[in-house]
Short mmCIF file of C-alpha atoms in Angstrom, two decimals:
data_model
loop_
_atom_site.label_atom_id
_atom_site.label_comp_id
_atom_site.label_asym_id
_atom_site.label_seq_id
_atom_site.Cartn_x
_atom_site.Cartn_y
_atom_site.Cartn_z
CA MET A 764 0.00 0.00 0.00
CA ALA A 765 1.32 3.45 -0.96
CA GLU A 766 2.40 5.73 1.86
CA LYS A 767 -0.17 8.41 2.73
CA LEU A 768 1.78 11.64 2.61
CA VAL A 769 1.07 15.09 4.01
CA VAL A 770 2.82 18.03 2.37
CA THR A 771 3.38 21.14 4.48
CA PHE A 772 3.80 24.72 3.29
CA ASN A 773 5.33 27.51 5.36
CA ALA A 774 5.44 30.62 3.17
CA GLY A 775 7.11 33.83 4.28
CA SER A 776 8.10 37.12 2.72
CA SER A 777 11.63 35.99 1.77
CA SER A 778 11.39 32.21 1.75
CA LEU A 779 9.18 29.23 1.01
CA ARG A 780 9.45 25.97 2.94
CA CYS A 781 7.86 22.68 2.00
CA GLY A 782 8.03 19.33 3.79
CA ILE A 783 6.88 15.83 2.86
CA PHE A 784 5.79 13.66 5.78
CA ARG A 785 4.70 10.06 6.24
CA GLN A 786 2.84 8.77 9.25
CA SER A 787 4.45 6.40 11.77
CA GLU A 788 3.50 4.98 15.15
CA ALA A 789 5.56 7.74 16.75
CA GLY A 790 3.82 10.45 14.68
CA PRO A 791 4.72 12.24 11.43
CA VAL A 792 8.20 11.61 10.03
CA GLN A 793 9.67 14.02 7.48
CA VAL A 794 11.18 12.32 4.43
CA ARG A 795 11.94 15.35 2.20
CA ASN A 796 12.42 19.03 2.82
CA PHE A 797 12.54 21.87 0.30
CA HIS A 798 13.53 25.44 1.09
CA ILE A 799 13.66 28.31 -1.40
CA ARG A 800 15.35 31.40 0.03
CA GLY A 801 16.41 34.76 -1.34
CA LEU A 802 13.00 36.06 -2.42
CA PRO A 803 12.33 38.34 -4.19
CA ASP A 804 15.89 38.39 -5.61
CA GLU A 805 18.21 35.49 -6.40
CA MET A 806 16.36 32.28 -5.56
CA VAL A 807 18.23 29.27 -4.16
CA LEU A 808 16.58 25.88 -3.60
CA THR A 809 17.91 23.57 -0.89
CA GLU A 810 16.58 20.02 -0.95
CA LYS A 811 17.16 17.51 1.82
CA ASP A 812 16.48 13.79 1.55
CA LEU A 813 16.00 12.90 5.20
CA VAL A 814 15.99 9.16 4.47
CA ALA A 815 19.23 9.04 2.47
CA GLY A 816 20.81 11.84 4.50
CA THR A 817 21.72 13.90 1.44
CA GLN A 818 21.41 17.59 0.59
CA THR A 819 21.56 19.43 -2.73
CA GLU A 820 21.50 23.12 -3.53
CA THR A 821 20.29 24.61 -6.82
CA GLU A 822 20.42 28.21 -8.00
CA LEU A 823 17.07 29.06 -9.56
CA GLY A 824 17.99 32.51 -10.85
CA THR A 825 16.25 35.84 -10.56
CA PRO A 826 12.44 36.04 -10.82
CA THR A 827 10.92 37.80 -13.80
CA SER A 828 9.80 40.59 -11.46
CA ALA A 829 9.39 41.23 -7.74
CA ASP A 830 5.64 40.68 -8.06
CA SER A 831 6.13 37.30 -9.72
CA ALA A 832 8.81 36.06 -7.31
CA HIS A 833 6.55 34.12 -4.97
CA PRO A 834 4.39 32.49 -7.70
CA GLU A 835 7.57 31.48 -9.54
CA ALA A 836 9.07 30.03 -6.36
CA LEU A 837 5.93 28.02 -5.76
CA ALA A 838 5.96 26.78 -9.36
CA HIS A 839 9.52 25.48 -8.78
CA MET A 840 8.33 23.81 -5.58
CA LEU A 841 5.37 22.12 -7.24
CA ALA A 842 7.64 20.85 -10.01
CA ARG A 843 9.87 19.21 -7.37
CA LEU A 844 6.83 17.64 -5.73
CA ASP A 845 5.82 16.17 -9.09
CA GLU A 846 9.30 14.67 -9.48
CA VAL A 847 9.15 12.87 -6.11
CA SER A 848 5.56 11.65 -6.48
CA GLY A 849 6.80 8.05 -6.27
CA LEU A 850 7.27 8.46 -2.52
CA GLY A 851 3.56 7.86 -1.96
CA THR A 852 0.10 9.39 -2.29
CA ILE A 853 -0.44 12.96 -1.14
CA VAL A 854 -3.55 12.95 1.04
CA ALA A 855 -3.44 16.58 2.24
CA PHE A 856 -1.60 19.88 2.09
CA SER A 857 -1.17 21.64 5.42
CA HIS A 858 -0.49 25.40 5.43
CA ARG A 859 0.86 27.66 8.15
CA ILE A 860 -1.46 30.69 8.42
CA VAL A 861 -0.35 33.40 10.81
CA HIS A 862 -3.69 35.02 11.66
CA GLY A 863 -6.91 33.11 12.28
CA GLY A 864 -8.75 35.94 14.01
CA ALA A 865 -11.56 35.23 16.45
CA ASP A 866 -13.22 32.50 14.38
CA TYR A 867 -10.50 29.93 13.70
CA LEU A 868 -9.48 28.23 16.91
CA ALA A 869 -8.29 24.91 15.43
CA PRO A 870 -7.04 23.50 12.12
CA ILE A 871 -9.70 23.63 9.41
CA LEU A 872 -10.35 22.36 5.90
CA ILE A 873 -10.04 25.34 3.57
CA ASP A 874 -12.77 26.15 1.07
CA ASP A 875 -13.55 29.33 -0.87
CA ASP A 876 -15.52 30.85 2.01
CA VAL A 877 -12.74 30.21 4.53
CA LEU A 878 -10.15 31.61 2.16
CA ALA A 879 -12.19 34.76 1.58
CA GLN A 880 -12.57 35.31 5.33
CA LEU A 881 -8.86 34.78 5.95
CA LYS A 882 -8.04 37.39 3.33
CA THR A 883 -9.95 39.98 5.37
CA LEU A 884 -7.30 39.52 8.08
CA GLU A 885 -4.43 40.53 5.79
CA PRO A 886 -4.28 44.10 7.19
CA LEU A 887 -3.53 42.62 10.64
CA ALA A 888 -0.56 40.62 9.32
CA PRO A 889 0.58 42.35 6.12
CA SER A 890 4.06 40.82 6.23
CA HIS A 891 2.74 37.27 6.55
CA GLN A 892 -0.90 36.61 5.70
CA PRO A 893 -0.75 37.36 1.93
CA HIS A 894 2.23 35.01 1.56
CA ASN A 895 0.55 32.33 3.69
CA LEU A 896 -2.60 32.38 1.55
CA ARG A 897 -1.00 32.72 -1.89
CA PRO A 898 0.04 29.05 -2.25
CA ILE A 899 -3.44 27.74 -1.49
CA ARG A 900 -4.98 28.69 -4.85
CA GLN A 901 -1.91 27.61 -6.81
CA VAL A 902 -1.75 24.23 -5.04
CA GLN A 903 -5.50 23.81 -5.52
CA GLU A 904 -5.13 24.26 -9.28
CA HIS A 905 -2.09 21.97 -9.52
CA TYR A 906 -3.48 19.20 -7.29
CA PRO A 907 -7.29 19.47 -7.57
CA GLY A 908 -9.38 17.52 -5.13
CA ILE A 909 -6.71 17.06 -2.46
CA PRO A 910 -7.73 18.55 0.92
CA GLN A 911 -6.00 21.73 2.01
CA ILE A 912 -5.78 22.39 5.72
CA GLY A 913 -5.07 25.67 7.48
CA CYS A 914 -3.22 25.70 10.82
CA PHE A 915 -3.18 28.99 12.70
CA ASP A 916 -0.45 30.59 14.78
CA THR A 917 -3.10 32.48 16.76
CA ALA A 918 -5.08 29.37 17.76
CA PHE A 919 -2.60 28.16 20.39
CA HIS A 920 -3.19 31.25 22.52
CA ARG A 921 -6.96 30.96 22.81
CA THR A 922 -6.51 29.10 26.12
CA GLN A 923 -5.54 32.38 27.78
CA PRO A 924 -7.92 33.87 30.35
CA ARG A 925 -10.05 36.65 28.94
CA HIS A 926 -8.30 39.35 30.96
CA ALA A 927 -5.06 38.40 29.20
CA GLN A 928 -6.66 38.80 25.78
CA ILE A 929 -8.44 42.15 26.04
CA PHE A 930 -7.13 45.69 25.63
CA GLY A 931 -8.20 48.77 27.60
CA LEU A 932 -10.48 49.88 24.77
CA PRO A 933 -14.22 50.55 24.52
CA ARG A 934 -16.10 47.31 25.03
CA ALA A 935 -17.74 47.43 21.61
CA LEU A 936 -14.31 47.18 19.96
CA THR A 937 -13.39 44.21 22.14
CA GLU A 938 -16.61 42.44 21.21
CA ASP A 939 -15.83 43.19 17.56
CA GLY A 940 -12.61 41.17 17.77
CA ILE A 941 -9.97 43.74 18.74
CA LEU A 942 -8.07 41.37 21.02
CA ARG A 943 -4.58 40.22 21.92
CA TYR A 944 -4.27 37.15 19.68
CA GLY A 945 -0.57 36.29 19.93
CA PHE A 946 1.49 34.51 17.28
CA HIS A 947 4.18 31.84 16.76
CA GLY A 948 1.61 29.35 18.03
CA LEU A 949 2.84 26.44 15.89
CA SER A 950 6.31 26.81 17.38
CA TYR A 951 4.96 26.99 20.93
CA ASP A 952 2.77 23.95 20.20
CA TYR A 953 5.86 21.99 19.18
CA ILE A 954 7.85 23.03 22.26
CA ALA A 955 4.95 22.17 24.58
CA HIS A 956 4.77 18.66 23.08
CA LYS A 957 8.56 18.32 23.14
CA LEU A 958 8.57 19.10 26.86
CA GLU A 959 5.78 16.58 27.43
CA ARG A 960 7.70 13.85 25.58
CA SER A 961 11.26 14.51 26.68
CA TYR A 962 11.10 16.65 29.83
CA PRO A 963 7.93 15.55 31.66
CA ASP A 964 9.21 16.97 34.94
CA LEU A 965 9.02 20.44 33.37
CA ALA A 966 6.02 20.01 31.07
CA ALA A 967 3.38 20.42 33.78
CA LYS A 968 5.11 23.39 35.40
CA ARG A 969 5.42 27.12 34.70
CA ILE A 970 7.56 27.65 31.62
CA ILE A 971 8.53 30.71 29.59
CA VAL A 972 9.37 29.99 25.94
CA ALA A 973 11.27 32.60 23.91
CA GLN A 974 10.80 32.32 20.15
CA LEU A 975 13.89 34.13 18.88
CA GLY A 976 13.76 34.31 15.10
CA ARG A 977 13.46 37.23 12.73
CA GLY A 978 10.11 37.61 14.42
CA VAL A 979 10.43 37.50 18.22
CA SER A 980 7.93 36.74 20.96
CA MET A 981 7.61 34.99 24.30
CA CYS A 982 4.89 32.80 25.72
CA ALA A 983 4.07 31.78 29.29
CA LEU A 984 3.03 28.11 29.49
CA LYS A 985 1.28 26.43 32.40
CA ASN A 986 0.56 22.73 31.99
CA GLY A 987 1.50 23.12 28.34
CA GLN A 988 -1.11 25.81 27.64
CA SER A 989 -0.65 29.47 26.79
CA ILE A 990 -1.35 31.77 29.73
CA ALA A 991 0.11 35.00 28.33
CA THR A 992 2.18 36.13 25.37
CA THR A 993 4.01 39.26 24.27
CA MET A 994 2.35 39.85 20.88
CA GLY A 995 -1.12 41.32 20.44
CA LEU A 996 -3.63 42.03 17.68
CA THR A 997 -0.76 42.14 15.21
CA ALA A 998 2.79 40.80 15.01
CA LEU A 999 4.19 44.28 15.78
CA ASP A 1000 3.73 44.10 19.54
CA GLY A 1001 6.05 42.90 22.27
CA LEU A 1002 9.78 42.43 21.76
CA PRO A 1003 11.90 44.29 19.17
CA MET A 1004 12.52 42.15 16.09
CA GLY A 1005 14.74 42.20 13.04
CA VAL A 1006 12.85 44.99 11.30
CA ARG A 1007 9.63 45.27 13.36
CA CYS A 1008 9.39 47.72 16.23
CA GLY A 1009 7.91 45.67 19.07
CA ALA A 1010 5.94 47.40 21.85
CA LEU A 1011 5.43 51.09 21.17
CA ASP A 1012 3.55 53.89 22.88
CA PRO A 1013 0.46 54.35 20.64
CA GLY A 1014 0.93 58.06 21.11
CA VAL A 1015 4.04 57.79 18.92
CA VAL A 1016 1.87 56.62 16.01
CA LEU A 1017 -0.60 59.45 16.57
CA HIS A 1018 2.23 61.97 16.78
CA LEU A 1019 3.85 60.77 13.57
CA ILE A 1020 0.58 61.01 11.65
CA MET A 1021 -1.11 64.02 13.23
CA ASP A 1022 1.87 66.25 14.07
CA ARG A 1023 4.69 65.20 11.74
CA GLY A 1024 2.64 64.66 8.61
CA HIS A 1025 3.47 61.03 7.91
CA SER A 1026 0.78 59.08 6.09
CA PRO A 1027 -0.63 55.91 7.70
CA GLU A 1028 1.01 53.92 4.90
CA GLU A 1029 4.40 55.48 5.64
CA VAL A 1030 4.07 54.70 9.34
CA ARG A 1031 3.01 51.12 8.64
CA ASP A 1032 6.04 50.62 6.39
CA MET A 1033 8.30 52.15 9.05
CA LEU A 1034 7.00 49.94 11.84
CA TYR A 1035 6.95 46.70 9.83
CA GLU A 1036 10.04 47.12 7.63
CA ARG A 1037 12.44 49.77 9.01
CA SER A 1038 12.36 49.47 12.80
CA GLY A 1039 13.50 46.92 15.37
CA LEU A 1040 17.19 46.00 15.32
CA LEU A 1041 17.58 47.58 11.90
CA GLY A 1042 16.00 50.83 13.05
CA VAL A 1043 17.95 51.14 16.30
CA SER A 1044 21.29 50.23 14.75
CA GLY A 1045 20.88 51.77 11.31
CA ILE A 1046 23.09 48.85 10.20
CA SER A 1047 21.26 45.54 10.04
CA GLY A 1048 18.29 43.61 11.36
CA GLU A 1049 20.44 40.48 11.77
CA MET A 1050 21.76 39.77 15.26
CA ASN A 1051 24.94 38.10 13.95
CA ASP A 1052 25.81 41.23 11.98
CA LEU A 1053 25.35 43.41 15.03
CA LEU A 1054 27.39 41.17 17.32
CA ALA A 1055 30.22 41.17 14.75
CA SER A 1056 30.21 44.95 14.39
CA ASP A 1057 32.43 47.28 16.42
CA ARG A 1058 30.10 50.25 15.94
CA THR A 1059 28.43 51.73 19.03
CA GLU A 1060 25.06 51.75 17.25
CA ALA A 1061 25.25 47.97 16.84
CA ALA A 1062 26.10 47.48 20.51
CA GLU A 1063 23.22 49.73 21.50
CA ALA A 1064 20.76 47.67 19.41
CA VAL A 1065 21.96 44.44 21.04
CA ASP A 1066 21.78 45.98 24.53
CA TYR A 1067 18.27 47.23 23.78
CA PHE A 1068 17.16 43.77 22.63
CA VAL A 1069 18.61 41.99 25.68
CA TYR A 1070 17.12 44.60 28.02
CA GLN A 1071 13.67 44.21 26.51
CA CYS A 1072 13.93 40.43 26.75
CA GLY A 1073 14.82 40.76 30.42
CA ARG A 1074 11.81 42.98 31.10
CA ASN A 1075 9.49 40.58 29.31
CA PHE A 1076 10.87 37.56 31.17
CA GLY A 1077 9.88 39.37 34.36
CA SER A 1078 6.42 40.25 33.06
CA LEU A 1079 5.62 36.66 32.06
CA ALA A 1080 7.03 35.30 35.33
CA ALA A 1081 4.55 37.59 37.09
CA ALA A 1082 1.70 36.34 34.88
CA LEU A 1083 2.59 32.76 35.82
CA GLY A 1084 3.04 33.51 39.51
CA GLY A 1085 6.63 32.27 39.28
CA VAL A 1086 8.69 30.37 36.75
CA ASP A 1087 10.11 26.83 36.84
CA GLY A 1088 11.96 26.77 33.52
CA VAL A 1089 12.83 28.74 30.38
CA VAL A 1090 13.22 27.49 26.80
CA LEU A 1091 15.06 29.42 24.08
CA THR A 1092 14.18 28.45 20.50
CA GLY A 1093 14.03 29.89 16.99
CA GLY A 1094 16.97 30.79 14.75
CA MET A 1095 18.74 33.14 17.17
CA GLY A 1096 18.04 30.88 20.12
CA GLU A 1097 19.40 27.85 18.29
CA HIS A 1098 22.48 29.32 16.61
CA ILE A 1099 23.88 32.33 18.53
CA PRO A 1100 25.63 31.24 21.76
CA ASP A 1101 26.71 34.80 22.64
CA LEU A 1102 23.09 35.95 22.67
CA ARG A 1103 22.00 32.89 24.64
CA ALA A 1104 24.62 33.65 27.29
CA ARG A 1105 23.44 37.21 27.70
CA LEU A 1106 19.81 36.11 27.99
CA VAL A 1107 20.61 33.45 30.59
CA ASN A 1108 22.51 36.07 32.59
CA GLU A 1109 19.42 38.32 32.41
CA LEU A 1110 17.65 35.52 34.27
CA ALA A 1111 20.20 35.35 37.11
CA TRP A 1112 17.79 37.12 39.48
CA LEU A 1113 15.39 34.19 38.96
CA GLY A 1114 18.12 31.67 39.78
CA ALA A 1115 19.65 30.91 36.36
CA ASP A 1116 23.36 30.00 36.48
CA LEU A 1117 24.98 29.88 33.03
CA ASP A 1118 27.00 26.80 32.07
CA GLU A 1119 29.41 28.35 29.56
CA SER A 1120 30.61 25.03 28.17
CA ALA A 1121 27.09 23.64 27.69
CA ASN A 1122 26.04 26.88 26.04
CA ARG A 1123 28.93 26.71 23.56
CA ASP A 1124 27.95 23.10 22.77
CA GLY A 1125 24.30 24.01 22.17
CA GLY A 1126 22.71 22.52 25.27
CA PRO A 1127 20.05 21.29 25.58
CA TYR A 1128 20.60 22.57 29.14
CA LEU A 1129 22.33 25.96 29.18
CA THR A 1130 22.53 26.17 32.96
CA THR A 1131 24.55 24.30 35.58
CA SER A 1132 23.18 21.40 37.60
CA GLN A 1133 23.13 23.74 40.62
CA SER A 1134 20.99 26.33 38.84
CA ARG A 1135 17.67 27.00 40.57
CA LEU A 1136 16.14 27.91 37.20
CA PRO A 1137 16.84 25.52 34.32
CA VAL A 1138 17.22 27.15 30.92
CA LEU A 1139 17.14 24.95 27.82
CA MET A 1140 17.74 25.42 24.12
CA LEU A 1141 15.31 23.29 22.09
CA PRO A 1142 15.08 23.55 18.29
CA THR A 1143 11.54 24.08 17.08
CA ASP A 1144 9.78 22.34 14.18
CA GLU A 1145 6.66 24.09 12.90
CA GLU A 1146 6.42 21.78 9.89
CA ARG A 1147 6.06 18.72 12.11
CA VAL A 1148 3.15 20.42 13.87
CA LEU A 1149 1.54 21.19 10.50
CA ALA A 1150 1.80 17.52 9.55
CA ARG A 1151 0.55 16.23 12.90
CA ARG A 1152 -2.45 18.52 12.87
CA ALA A 1153 -3.29 17.48 9.30
CA TYR A 1154 -3.16 13.76 10.08
CA ASP A 1155 -5.30 14.36 13.18
CA LEU A 1156 -7.90 16.27 11.18
CA LEU A 1157 -8.04 13.63 8.43
CA ALA A 1158 -8.62 10.97 11.10
CA SER A 1159 -11.47 12.94 12.70
CA ASP A 1160 -15.15 12.72 11.78
CA VAL A 1161 -14.80 15.99 9.81
CA GLY A 1162 -11.91 14.60 7.79
CA ARG A 1163 -13.56 11.25 7.14
CA ASP A 1164 -16.76 12.94 6.01
CA TYR A 1165 -14.79 15.18 3.65
CA MET A 1166 -12.91 12.24 2.14
CA ARG A 1167 -16.17 10.34 1.56
CA ALA A 1168 -17.88 13.31 -0.11
#
C-alpha cells in the first residue's frame, strides 16, 4: 500500500518551505524538505532527503519581477513535488497561516468561504498573511481535489484567560474582535509537546518559551497551555525584532501622523520594515551582523534587545506567579551562543546559572546542575506540527466525512 503523505507549506516574505511527511507509530516523520530562500531576488533551492541523509542546492535565478517572485518560487516547488511523487500518495496539504482571528481556533479544511474570510485579516498581518494564503490557490489548481488544511499561529493562545486577551479599549471594539491574539503558536505547540515527551518533569510546570527568530515573541506556558504572550492584535507588539518595532507607545503613532505629517502607509512601512534591530542600529536587522560589528550603534541595538527580553521575562514570570523553567528556541536561540549567554545572565535574578561550556555546545541545558532555574535550548519544528495537525484532522469525523464526499 502506498504511503499516505502530508505536504506542508510555510510561506514567508523571503522564503518558502515545504516538507513531505509520512505517518508512523511515533507520529509524522519528514522524508523530504525543500527550502527556497532569497525572495524576491536570487532564488536558491535547498533540498534535503532525510531518508538518504543527502542535501543538494540549486540556484534558480532571478524572478521575472518582484511581483512574480513568490508564484515562480511556488511553481519550482510544485515541479519538485511532481518529481518525487513516487514516494507515496499525497492525502493533504497543510499550510501555516499566521492570523486566524476570532473564528479559527483549530485547524480547518479550507474552502472558498474560509479563504475569503482569511483574506480579510491581511491588514492585521501584512508581512505574513498574503504570503501564507498565496500558495493555497496555486496548489488547488495543480493538485485538484486534495484537501488543504489551514493551521493557525493564533489558535494556540486561545486558552488564555479573557483578561489576558483584552485591551483597555471601549467594550464594543473588544466584542468586535480587537483582542490580543498572539502569534508563533505552531512553534509553541511543538515546544509544549517536546517538553511533554522529553522533559515531563518540566512540562506540567510554569515555563517561559522565547521564540527568537526574525520575528520575536515569548509565551508563558502552564501545563502546556498558553497563559500569556508578548504579541497582540498584530505581530508588531512585544519584543523588538529584526525589522519590526515591538511594543510602542500608541501616542508615537498618533504623533507621527497628526503632528509630523506622515501618512498611515508610511508609518506602517516604518513599523513593519524599518524598525526593530535595523532601526535602532541603522546597520542591520540580523543579530549576527550586530554582534560582529564594532560600531556603538550595533552594541546599543543588542543591549536594547537583551534589556527588553529581560523585562518581558519578568512580566511573564509575574503572569505565571513564578517560573520553573525557560526554553530558548528559533533561529537566534538555536544558533547564537553569545546571545543565549546574555539572555541566561538576564535571568540570574530568577536563579539561572549559566553553564558556559554547555552553552557553547548548544545545550540542551544551558545552565549548571546547581541552577535554581533551568534554561534549555530546544530547536523548534513548525512543519512537524503542520503535519501532525493534518493527520489528526483527516482521522477525525470531519476529515472522514470530507474524504467520503
